[in-house]
Coordinates of C-alpha atoms and ligand atoms in Angstrom, one line a residue:
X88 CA 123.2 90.6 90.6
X89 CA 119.9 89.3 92.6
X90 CA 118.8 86.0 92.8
X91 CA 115.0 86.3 92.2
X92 CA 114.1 86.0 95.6
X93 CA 116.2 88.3 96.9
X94 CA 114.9 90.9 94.4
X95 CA 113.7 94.2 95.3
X96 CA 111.3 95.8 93.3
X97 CA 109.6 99.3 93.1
X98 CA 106.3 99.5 91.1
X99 CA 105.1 103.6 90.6
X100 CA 102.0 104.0 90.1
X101 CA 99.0 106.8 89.8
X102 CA 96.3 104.0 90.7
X103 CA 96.2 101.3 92.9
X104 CA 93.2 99.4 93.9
X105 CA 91.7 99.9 96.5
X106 CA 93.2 102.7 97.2
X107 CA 92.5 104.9 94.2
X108 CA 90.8 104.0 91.0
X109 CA 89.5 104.7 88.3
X110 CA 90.3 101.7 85.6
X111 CA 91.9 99.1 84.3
X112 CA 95.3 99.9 85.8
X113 CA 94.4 100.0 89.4
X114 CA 93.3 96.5 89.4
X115 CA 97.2 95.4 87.7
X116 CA 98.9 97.3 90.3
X117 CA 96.4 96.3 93.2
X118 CA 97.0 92.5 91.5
X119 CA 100.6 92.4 90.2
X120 CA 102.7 93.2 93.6
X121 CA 100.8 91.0 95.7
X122 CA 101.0 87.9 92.9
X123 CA 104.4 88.7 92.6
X124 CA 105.4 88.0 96.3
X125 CA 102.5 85.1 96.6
X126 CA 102.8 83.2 93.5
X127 CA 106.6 83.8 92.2
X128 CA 108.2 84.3 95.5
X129 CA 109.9 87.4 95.0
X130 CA 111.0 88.8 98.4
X131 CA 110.2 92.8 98.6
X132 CA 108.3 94.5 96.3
X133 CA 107.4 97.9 97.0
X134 CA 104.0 100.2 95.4
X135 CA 104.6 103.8 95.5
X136 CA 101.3 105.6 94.2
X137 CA 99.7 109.6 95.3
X138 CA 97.8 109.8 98.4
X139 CA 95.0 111.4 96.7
X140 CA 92.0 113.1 98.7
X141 CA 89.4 110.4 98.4
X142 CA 92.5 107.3 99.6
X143 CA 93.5 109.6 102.6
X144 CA 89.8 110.0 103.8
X145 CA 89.1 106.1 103.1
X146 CA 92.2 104.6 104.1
X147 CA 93.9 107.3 106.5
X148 CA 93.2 105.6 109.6
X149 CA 95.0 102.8 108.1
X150 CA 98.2 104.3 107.0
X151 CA 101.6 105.1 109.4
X152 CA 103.1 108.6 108.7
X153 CA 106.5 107.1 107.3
X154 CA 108.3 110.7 107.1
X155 CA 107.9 114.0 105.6
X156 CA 110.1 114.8 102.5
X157 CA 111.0 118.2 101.5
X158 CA 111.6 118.9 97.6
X159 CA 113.0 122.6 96.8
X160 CA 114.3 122.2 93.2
X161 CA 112.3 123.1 90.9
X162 CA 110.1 124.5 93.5
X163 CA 110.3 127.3 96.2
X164 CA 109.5 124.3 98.8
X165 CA 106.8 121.3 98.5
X166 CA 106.0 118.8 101.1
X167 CA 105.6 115.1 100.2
X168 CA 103.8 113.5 103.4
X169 CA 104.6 110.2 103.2
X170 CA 102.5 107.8 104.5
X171 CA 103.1 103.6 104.8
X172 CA 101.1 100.7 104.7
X173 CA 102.4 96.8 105.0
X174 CA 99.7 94.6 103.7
X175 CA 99.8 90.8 102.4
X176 CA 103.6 91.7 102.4
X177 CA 103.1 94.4 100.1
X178 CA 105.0 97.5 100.8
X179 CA 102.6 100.5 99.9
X180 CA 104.0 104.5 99.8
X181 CA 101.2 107.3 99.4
X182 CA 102.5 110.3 98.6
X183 CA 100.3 113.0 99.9
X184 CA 101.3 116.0 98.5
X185 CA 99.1 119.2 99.5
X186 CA 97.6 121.3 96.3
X187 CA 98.4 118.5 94.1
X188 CA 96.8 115.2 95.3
X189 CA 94.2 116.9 97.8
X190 CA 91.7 117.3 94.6
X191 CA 88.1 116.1 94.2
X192 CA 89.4 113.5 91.2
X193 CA 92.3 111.6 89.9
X194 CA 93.1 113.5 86.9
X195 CA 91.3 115.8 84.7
X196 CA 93.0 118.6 85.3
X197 CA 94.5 121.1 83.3
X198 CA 97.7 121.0 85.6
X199 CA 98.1 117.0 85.4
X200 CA 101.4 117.0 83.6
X201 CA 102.9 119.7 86.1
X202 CA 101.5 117.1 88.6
X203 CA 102.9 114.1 88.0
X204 CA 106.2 115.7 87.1
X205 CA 106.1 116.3 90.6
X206 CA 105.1 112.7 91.8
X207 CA 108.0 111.5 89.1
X208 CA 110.7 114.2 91.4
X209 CA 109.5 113.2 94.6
X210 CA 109.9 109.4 93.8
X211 CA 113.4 109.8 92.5
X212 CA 113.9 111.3 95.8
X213 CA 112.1 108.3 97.4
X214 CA 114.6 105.7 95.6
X215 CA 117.8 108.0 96.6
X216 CA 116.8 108.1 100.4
X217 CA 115.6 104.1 100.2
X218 CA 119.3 103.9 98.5
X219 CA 120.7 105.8 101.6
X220 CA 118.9 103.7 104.1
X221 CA 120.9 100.5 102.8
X222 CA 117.4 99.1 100.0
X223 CA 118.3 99.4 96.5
X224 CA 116.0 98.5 93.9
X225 CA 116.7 95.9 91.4
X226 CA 113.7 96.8 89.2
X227 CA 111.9 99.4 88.5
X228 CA 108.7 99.1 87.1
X229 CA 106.4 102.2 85.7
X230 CA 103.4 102.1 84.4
X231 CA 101.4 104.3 81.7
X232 CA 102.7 108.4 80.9
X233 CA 102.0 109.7 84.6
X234 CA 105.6 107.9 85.9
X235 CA 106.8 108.4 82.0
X236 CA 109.5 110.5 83.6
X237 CA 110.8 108.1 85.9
X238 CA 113.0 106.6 84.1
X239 CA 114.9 108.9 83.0
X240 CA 114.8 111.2 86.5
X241 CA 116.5 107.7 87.9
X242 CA 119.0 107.0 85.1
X243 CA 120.3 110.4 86.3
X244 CA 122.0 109.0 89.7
X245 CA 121.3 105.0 89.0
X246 CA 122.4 104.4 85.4
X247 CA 122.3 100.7 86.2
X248 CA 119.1 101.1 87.8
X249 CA 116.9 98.7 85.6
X250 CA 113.1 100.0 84.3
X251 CA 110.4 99.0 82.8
X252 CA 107.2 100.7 81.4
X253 CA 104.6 98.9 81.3
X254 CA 101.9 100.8 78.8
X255 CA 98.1 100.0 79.7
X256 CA 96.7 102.7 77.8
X257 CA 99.0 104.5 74.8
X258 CA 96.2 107.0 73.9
X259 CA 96.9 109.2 77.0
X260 CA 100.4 110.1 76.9
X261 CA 100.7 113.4 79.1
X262 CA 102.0 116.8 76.9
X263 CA 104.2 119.3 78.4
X264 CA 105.3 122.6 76.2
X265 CA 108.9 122.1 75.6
X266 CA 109.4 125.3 77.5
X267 CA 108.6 123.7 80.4
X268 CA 111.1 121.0 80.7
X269 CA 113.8 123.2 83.1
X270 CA 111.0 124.8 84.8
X271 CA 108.6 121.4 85.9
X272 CA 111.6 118.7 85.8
X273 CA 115.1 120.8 85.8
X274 CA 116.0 118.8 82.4
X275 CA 118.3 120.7 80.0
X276 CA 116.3 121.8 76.2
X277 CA 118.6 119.2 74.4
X278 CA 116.6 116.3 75.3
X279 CA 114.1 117.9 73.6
X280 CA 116.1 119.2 70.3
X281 CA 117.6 115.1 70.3
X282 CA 114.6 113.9 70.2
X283 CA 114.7 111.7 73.4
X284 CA 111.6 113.7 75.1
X285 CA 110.1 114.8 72.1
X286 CA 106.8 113.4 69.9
X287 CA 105.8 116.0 67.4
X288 CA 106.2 119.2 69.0
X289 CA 105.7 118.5 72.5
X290 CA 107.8 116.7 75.5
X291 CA 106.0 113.5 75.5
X292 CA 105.6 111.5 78.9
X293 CA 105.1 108.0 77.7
X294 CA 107.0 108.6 74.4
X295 CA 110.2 109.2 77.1
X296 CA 109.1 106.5 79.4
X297 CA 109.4 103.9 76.4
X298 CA 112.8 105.9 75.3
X299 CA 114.6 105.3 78.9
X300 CA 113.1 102.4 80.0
X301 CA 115.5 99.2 79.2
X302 CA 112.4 97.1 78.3
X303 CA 108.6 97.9 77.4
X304 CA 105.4 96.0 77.3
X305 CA 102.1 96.6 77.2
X306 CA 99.3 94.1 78.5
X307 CA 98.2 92.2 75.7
X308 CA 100.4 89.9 72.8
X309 CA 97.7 91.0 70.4
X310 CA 98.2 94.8 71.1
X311 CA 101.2 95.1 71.0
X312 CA 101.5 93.7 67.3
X313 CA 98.9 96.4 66.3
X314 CA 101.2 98.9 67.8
X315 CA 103.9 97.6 65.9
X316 CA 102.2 97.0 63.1
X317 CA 101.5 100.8 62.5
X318 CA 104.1 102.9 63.4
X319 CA 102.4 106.1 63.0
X320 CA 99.6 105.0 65.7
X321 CA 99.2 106.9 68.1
X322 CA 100.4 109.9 67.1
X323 CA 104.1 108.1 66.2
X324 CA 104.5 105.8 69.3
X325 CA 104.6 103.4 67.3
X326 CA 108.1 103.7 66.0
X327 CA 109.2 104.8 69.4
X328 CA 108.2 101.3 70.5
X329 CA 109.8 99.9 67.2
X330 CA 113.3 100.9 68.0
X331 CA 112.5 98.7 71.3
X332 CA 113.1 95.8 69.1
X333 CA 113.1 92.6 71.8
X334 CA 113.0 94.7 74.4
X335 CA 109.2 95.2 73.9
X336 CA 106.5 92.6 74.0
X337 CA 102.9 92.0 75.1
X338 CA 101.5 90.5 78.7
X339 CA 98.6 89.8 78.6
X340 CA 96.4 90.8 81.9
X341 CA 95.5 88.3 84.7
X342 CA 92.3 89.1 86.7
X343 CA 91.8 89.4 90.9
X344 CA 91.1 86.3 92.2
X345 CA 89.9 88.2 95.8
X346 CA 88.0 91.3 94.0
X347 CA 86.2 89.6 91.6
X348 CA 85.2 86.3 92.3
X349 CA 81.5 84.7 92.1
X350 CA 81.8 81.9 94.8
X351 CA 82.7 84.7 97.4
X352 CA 81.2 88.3 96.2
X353 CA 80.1 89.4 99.2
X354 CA 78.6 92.2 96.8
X355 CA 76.1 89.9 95.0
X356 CA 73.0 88.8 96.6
X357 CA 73.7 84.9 96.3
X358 CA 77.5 83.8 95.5
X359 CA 77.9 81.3 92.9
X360 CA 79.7 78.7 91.6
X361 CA 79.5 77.3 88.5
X362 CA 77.4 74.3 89.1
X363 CA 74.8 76.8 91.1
X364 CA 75.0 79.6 88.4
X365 CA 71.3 80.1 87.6
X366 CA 70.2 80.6 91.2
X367 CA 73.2 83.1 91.8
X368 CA 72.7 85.1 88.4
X369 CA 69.0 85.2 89.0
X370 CA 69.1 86.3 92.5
X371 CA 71.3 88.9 91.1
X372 CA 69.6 89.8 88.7
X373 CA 65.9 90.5 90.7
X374 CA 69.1 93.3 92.3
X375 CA 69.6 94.6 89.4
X376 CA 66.2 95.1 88.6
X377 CA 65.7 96.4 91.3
X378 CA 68.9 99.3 91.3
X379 CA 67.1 99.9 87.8
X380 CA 63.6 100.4 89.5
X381 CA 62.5 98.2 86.4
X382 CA 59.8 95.4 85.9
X383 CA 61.4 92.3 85.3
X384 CA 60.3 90.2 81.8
X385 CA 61.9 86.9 82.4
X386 CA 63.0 84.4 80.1
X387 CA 64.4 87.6 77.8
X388 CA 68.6 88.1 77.4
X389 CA 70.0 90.6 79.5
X390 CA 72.9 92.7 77.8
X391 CA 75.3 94.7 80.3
X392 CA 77.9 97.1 79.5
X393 CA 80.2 98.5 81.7
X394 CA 82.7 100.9 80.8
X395 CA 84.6 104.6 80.7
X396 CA 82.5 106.5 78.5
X397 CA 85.0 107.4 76.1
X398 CA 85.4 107.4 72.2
X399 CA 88.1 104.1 73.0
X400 CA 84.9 102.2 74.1
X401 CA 82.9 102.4 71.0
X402 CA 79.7 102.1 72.8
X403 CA 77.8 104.1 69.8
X404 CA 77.9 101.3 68.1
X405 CA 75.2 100.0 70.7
X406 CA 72.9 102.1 68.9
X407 CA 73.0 98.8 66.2
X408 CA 71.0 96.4 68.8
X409 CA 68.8 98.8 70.0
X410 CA 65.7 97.2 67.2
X411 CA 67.1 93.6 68.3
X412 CA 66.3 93.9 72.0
X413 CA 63.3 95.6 70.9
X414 CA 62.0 92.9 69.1
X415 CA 62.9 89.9 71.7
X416 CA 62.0 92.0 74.2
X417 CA 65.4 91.8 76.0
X418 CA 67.0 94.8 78.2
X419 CA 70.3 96.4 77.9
X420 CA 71.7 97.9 81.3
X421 CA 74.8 100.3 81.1
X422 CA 76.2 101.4 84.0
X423 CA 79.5 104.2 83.2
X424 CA 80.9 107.8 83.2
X425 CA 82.9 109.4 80.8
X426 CA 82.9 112.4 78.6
X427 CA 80.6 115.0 78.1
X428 CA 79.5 113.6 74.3
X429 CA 79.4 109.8 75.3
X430 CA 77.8 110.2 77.9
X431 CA 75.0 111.9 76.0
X432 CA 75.2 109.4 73.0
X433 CA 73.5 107.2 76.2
X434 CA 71.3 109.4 77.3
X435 CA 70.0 109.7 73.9
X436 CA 69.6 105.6 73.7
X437 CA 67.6 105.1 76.6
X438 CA 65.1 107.5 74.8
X439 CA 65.2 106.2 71.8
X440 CA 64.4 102.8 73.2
X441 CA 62.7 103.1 76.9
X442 CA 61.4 99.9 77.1
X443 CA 65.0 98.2 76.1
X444 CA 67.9 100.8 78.0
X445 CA 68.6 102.0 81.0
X446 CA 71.4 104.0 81.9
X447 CA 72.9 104.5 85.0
X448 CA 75.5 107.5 84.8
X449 CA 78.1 107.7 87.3
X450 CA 80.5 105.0 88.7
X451 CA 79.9 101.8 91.2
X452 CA 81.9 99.2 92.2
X453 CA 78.8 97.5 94.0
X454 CA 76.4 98.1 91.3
X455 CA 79.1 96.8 89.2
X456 CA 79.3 93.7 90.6
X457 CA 75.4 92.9 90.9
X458 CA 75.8 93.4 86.9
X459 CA 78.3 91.7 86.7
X460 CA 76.6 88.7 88.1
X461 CA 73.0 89.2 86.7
X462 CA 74.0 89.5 82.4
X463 CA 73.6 86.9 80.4
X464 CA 76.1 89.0 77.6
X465 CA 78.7 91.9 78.4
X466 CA 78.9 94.0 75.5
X467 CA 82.1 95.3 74.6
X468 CA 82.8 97.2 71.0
X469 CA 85.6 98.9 71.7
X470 CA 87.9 100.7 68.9
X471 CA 91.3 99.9 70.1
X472 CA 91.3 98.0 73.6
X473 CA 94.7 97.1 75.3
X474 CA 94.1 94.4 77.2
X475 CA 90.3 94.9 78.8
X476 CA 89.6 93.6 82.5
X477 CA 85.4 94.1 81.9
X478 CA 85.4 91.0 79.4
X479 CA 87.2 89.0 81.8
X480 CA 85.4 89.6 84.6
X481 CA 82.4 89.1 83.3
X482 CA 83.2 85.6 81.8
X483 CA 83.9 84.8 85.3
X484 CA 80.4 85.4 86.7
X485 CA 78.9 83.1 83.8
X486 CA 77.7 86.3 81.2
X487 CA 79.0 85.9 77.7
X488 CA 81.0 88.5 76.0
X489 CA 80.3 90.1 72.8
X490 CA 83.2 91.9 72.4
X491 CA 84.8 93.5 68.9
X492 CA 88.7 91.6 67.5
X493 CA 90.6 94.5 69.1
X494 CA 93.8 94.0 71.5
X495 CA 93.3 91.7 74.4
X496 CA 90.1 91.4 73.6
X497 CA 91.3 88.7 70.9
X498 CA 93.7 87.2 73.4
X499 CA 91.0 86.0 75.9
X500 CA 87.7 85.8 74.1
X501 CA 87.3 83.3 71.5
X502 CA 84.2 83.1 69.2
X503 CA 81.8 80.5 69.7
X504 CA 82.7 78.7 66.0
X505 CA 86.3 77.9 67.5
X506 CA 87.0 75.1 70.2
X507 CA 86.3 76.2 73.5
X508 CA 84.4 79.1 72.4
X509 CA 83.6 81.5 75.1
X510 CA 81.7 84.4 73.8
X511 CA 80.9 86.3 69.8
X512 CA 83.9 88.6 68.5
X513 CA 83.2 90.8 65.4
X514 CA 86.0 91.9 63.1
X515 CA 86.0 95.1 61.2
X516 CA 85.1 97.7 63.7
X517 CA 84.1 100.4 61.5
X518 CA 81.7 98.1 59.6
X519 CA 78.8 99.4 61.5
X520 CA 77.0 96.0 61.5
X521 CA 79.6 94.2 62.9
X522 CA 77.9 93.9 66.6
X523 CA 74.4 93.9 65.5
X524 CA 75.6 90.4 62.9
X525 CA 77.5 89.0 66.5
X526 CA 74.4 89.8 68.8
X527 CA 71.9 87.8 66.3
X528 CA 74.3 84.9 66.8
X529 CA 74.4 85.6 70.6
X530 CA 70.6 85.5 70.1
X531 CA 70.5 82.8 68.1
X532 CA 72.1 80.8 70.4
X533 CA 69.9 82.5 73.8
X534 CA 66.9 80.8 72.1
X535 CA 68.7 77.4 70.8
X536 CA 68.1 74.0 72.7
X537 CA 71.1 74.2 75.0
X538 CA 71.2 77.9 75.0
X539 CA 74.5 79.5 76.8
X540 CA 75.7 76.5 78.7
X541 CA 78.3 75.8 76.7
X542 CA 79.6 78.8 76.7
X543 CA 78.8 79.8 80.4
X544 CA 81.0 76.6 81.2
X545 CA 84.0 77.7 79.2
X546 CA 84.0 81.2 80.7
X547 CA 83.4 80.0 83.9
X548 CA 86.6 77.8 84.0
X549 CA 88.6 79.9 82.0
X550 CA 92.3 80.6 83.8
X551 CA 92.3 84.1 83.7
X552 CA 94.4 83.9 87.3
X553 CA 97.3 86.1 87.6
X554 CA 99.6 82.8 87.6
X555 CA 100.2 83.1 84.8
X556 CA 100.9 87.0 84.0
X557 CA 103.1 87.1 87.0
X558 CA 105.1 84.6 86.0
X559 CA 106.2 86.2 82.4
X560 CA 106.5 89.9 84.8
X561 CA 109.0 87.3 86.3
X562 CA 110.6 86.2 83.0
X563 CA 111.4 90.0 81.9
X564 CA 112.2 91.3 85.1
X565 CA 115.1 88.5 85.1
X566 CA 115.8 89.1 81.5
X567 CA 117.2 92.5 82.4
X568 CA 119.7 90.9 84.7
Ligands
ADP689 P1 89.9 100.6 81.1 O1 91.0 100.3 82.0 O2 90.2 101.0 79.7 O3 88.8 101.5 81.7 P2 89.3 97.8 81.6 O4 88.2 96.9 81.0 O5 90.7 97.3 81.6 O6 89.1 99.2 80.9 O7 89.0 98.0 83.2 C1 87.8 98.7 83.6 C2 87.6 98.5 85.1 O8 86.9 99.6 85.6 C3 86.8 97.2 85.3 O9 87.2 96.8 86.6 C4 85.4 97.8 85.3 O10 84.5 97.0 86.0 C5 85.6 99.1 86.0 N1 84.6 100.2 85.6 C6 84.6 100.9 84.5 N2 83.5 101.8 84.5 C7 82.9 101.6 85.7 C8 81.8 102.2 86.4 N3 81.1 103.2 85.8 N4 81.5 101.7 87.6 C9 82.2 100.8 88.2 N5 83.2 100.1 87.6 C10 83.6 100.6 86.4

């Protein structure tokens, strides 16, 4: 047994910020590490993530070729590249694996199960030569279906070997026909017919993540009673998580002090602080304007929304404030990619109401930021939400969330009718006027005699600092000792 300084831990990871993102979970596992070895003291803790394209051209330069490993079994013969970087005394791995990381994207493709069964065999491989070399890891910790496999690939040599799986998003949960186990991960048909691997009729990466794994979370307390609260969510998960009993709880997020901070955005035109907030937000805003190649109306609210355009985000529902802005004369700015139909659900906004939406389709972190910064609310309705970073970082820069009751959401934004309110939540997502009723209070209160202060000063001074999250990461990893 480790004391917690001496502990060694291995997070495994498909995104790490900055090195590859493309949500929520890159800014955890480009957060956690660090805060773990800063804030709790633990001594070595160790991010192994893919060395896709886009991080080798960015970040190659930086990186040391740490070796070359070869992997035959299941395959004829496939070269991990490893490659090392030491940073704020953060271990980082990238695994560059030719034909399976040296892709345009992240993930989208129609191979991503066979590839991250790959990543999942080349890190067990990583942990047994680590093992070799005289480091054995203490913990563990996996994160959403892409390392679903790791803990059981581990349990195979280590038994003792203690994991978590941490689950940021349960609605992607990586499928594999049960065919396939021998061929992609060498794993015997039984684990399927038992059950272990197996949600409805497919091998199911989280499902066997949250099976092997001796404790769970995911990164909200409020989300994880809704997933225990319906078994059947998520297409059964839920009594996977069940049978977890103790062994699976809710963290709720913290939020990077260093990526997304007003007083020292190098990103925004003028940083702030809270006591300079309306010469910051309005320099940034004249930005924002001006990425929108749009005329300015002052003294009207500015709405922003940021987000995957997925069905998760609920951002038809913004369809509901479209006569609102039109009638104060306000704007709405959403900047976000997604899928084919979301994306033209936007589209179709902005022409509905010219004057009141502009889109911007694709992904910035800059633009982001300037956004960020320039709102005076960040609209969020999403369906089912985790955790959600966008709420929290926008209460940082000073713009008020309207956000729906869902997951974390509930956990960090509290309505403007409780103490300390900090931003509008509607309940009842499906009743369709449950953001237009939250933005005529958010309007209400624009226009009032004190107008946002109040709640600009409570989300400006709201801890959402990774102290806090790291230190219950701290709690469960020693709970498994
Ligand atoms: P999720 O992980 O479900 O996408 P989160 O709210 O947890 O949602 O995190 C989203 C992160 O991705 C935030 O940092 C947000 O600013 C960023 N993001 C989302 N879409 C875009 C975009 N189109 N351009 C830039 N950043 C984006």
């Amino acid at each position: 047994m480790s004391l917690d300084c001496s502990m060694n831990i291995l997070y495994v990871t498909s995104e790490c910020a900055p090195f590859s993102k493309s949500g929520g979970l890159a800014d955890v596992m480009g957060d956690l590490p660090r805060s773990m070895v800063m804030q709790t003291g633990v001594e070595s803790c160790v991010v192994v993530s893919p060395g896709y394209r886009s991080t080798m051209q960015k970040y190659g330069a930086k990186l040391v070729k740490d070796y070359d490993m070869k992997l035959d079994d299941p395959y004829d013969v496939l070269w991990v590249h490893i490659y090392k970087l030491v940073e704020d005394g953060v271990e980082y791995f990238f695994f560059d694996i030719p034909g399976i990381f040296d892709r345009d994207n992240l993930y989208g493709y129609s191979d991503d199960p066979y590839r991250f069964a790959a990543f999942s065999l080349a890190v067990k491989r990583f942990i047994i030569d680590q093992n070799n070399a005289g480091r054995r890891f203490d913990i563990v910790h996996c994160n959403d279906w892409q390392t679903g496999f790791v803990p059981l690939l581990i349990k195979q040599v280590y038994w003792d070997m203690r994991c978590i799986m941490t689950i940021h998003n349960p609605a992607y949960q990586g499928w594999l026909p049960p065919d396939q186990l021998w061929n992609c991960l060498r794993l015997p048909y039984w684990m399927y017919e038992n059950g272990s691997v197996r949600l409805g009729d497919s091998v199911n990466f989280l499902k066997t993540g949250v099976y092997f794994a001796d404790a769970v979370n995911t990164v909200s307390a409020h989300h994880a009673q809704e997933l225990l609260a319906d078994g059947n969510c998520f297409g059964g998960l839920g009594w996977a998580l069940k049978a977890k009993g103790d062994l699976f709880l809710g963290i709720t997020n913290g939020l990077s002090d260093r990526e997304f901070n007003p007083t020292r955005d190098m990103r925004i035109p003028l940083p702030y602080s809270y006591h300079v907030h309306k010469e910051g937000k309005a320099a940034a805003r004249e930005a924002a304007m001006k990425a929108f190649s749009i005329q300015d109306r002052p003294n009207t609210p500015l709405f922003i929304a940021i987000s995957r355009l997925t069905p998760q985000k609920g951002l038809e529902r913004l369809w509901g404030i479209g006569d609102s802005l039109k009638k104060c004369g306000g704007r709405l700015m959403i900047l976000g990619s997604g899928d084919y139909d979301s994306e033209g659900q936007m589209y179709k906004l902005q022409e509905a109401y010219p004057e009141n939406v502009s889109f911007w389709r694709g992904y910035s972190n800059d633009l982001s930021h300037i956004l960020y910064a320039a709102g005076d609310f960040f609209v969020m309705p999403s369906r089912f939400e985790p955790c959600g970073l966008s709420q929290m970082i926008a209460m940082r820069y000073g713009t008020v969330p309207i956000v729906s009751d869902a997951g974390g959401l509930l956990d960090t934004v509290t309505d403007i009718s409780q103490p300390d309110g900090r931003g509008f939540v509607f309940g009842n997502w499906a009743d369709k006027d449950g953001l237009w009723s939250a933005t005529c209070r958010a309007l209400e209160t624009y226009y009032s005699a004190d107008g946002l202060e109040n709640l600009i000063r409570n989300d400006m001074f709201y801890d959402s600092s990774w102290n806090r999250a790291a230190k219950n990461y701290l709690a469960l990893y020693r709970k498994l000792y």
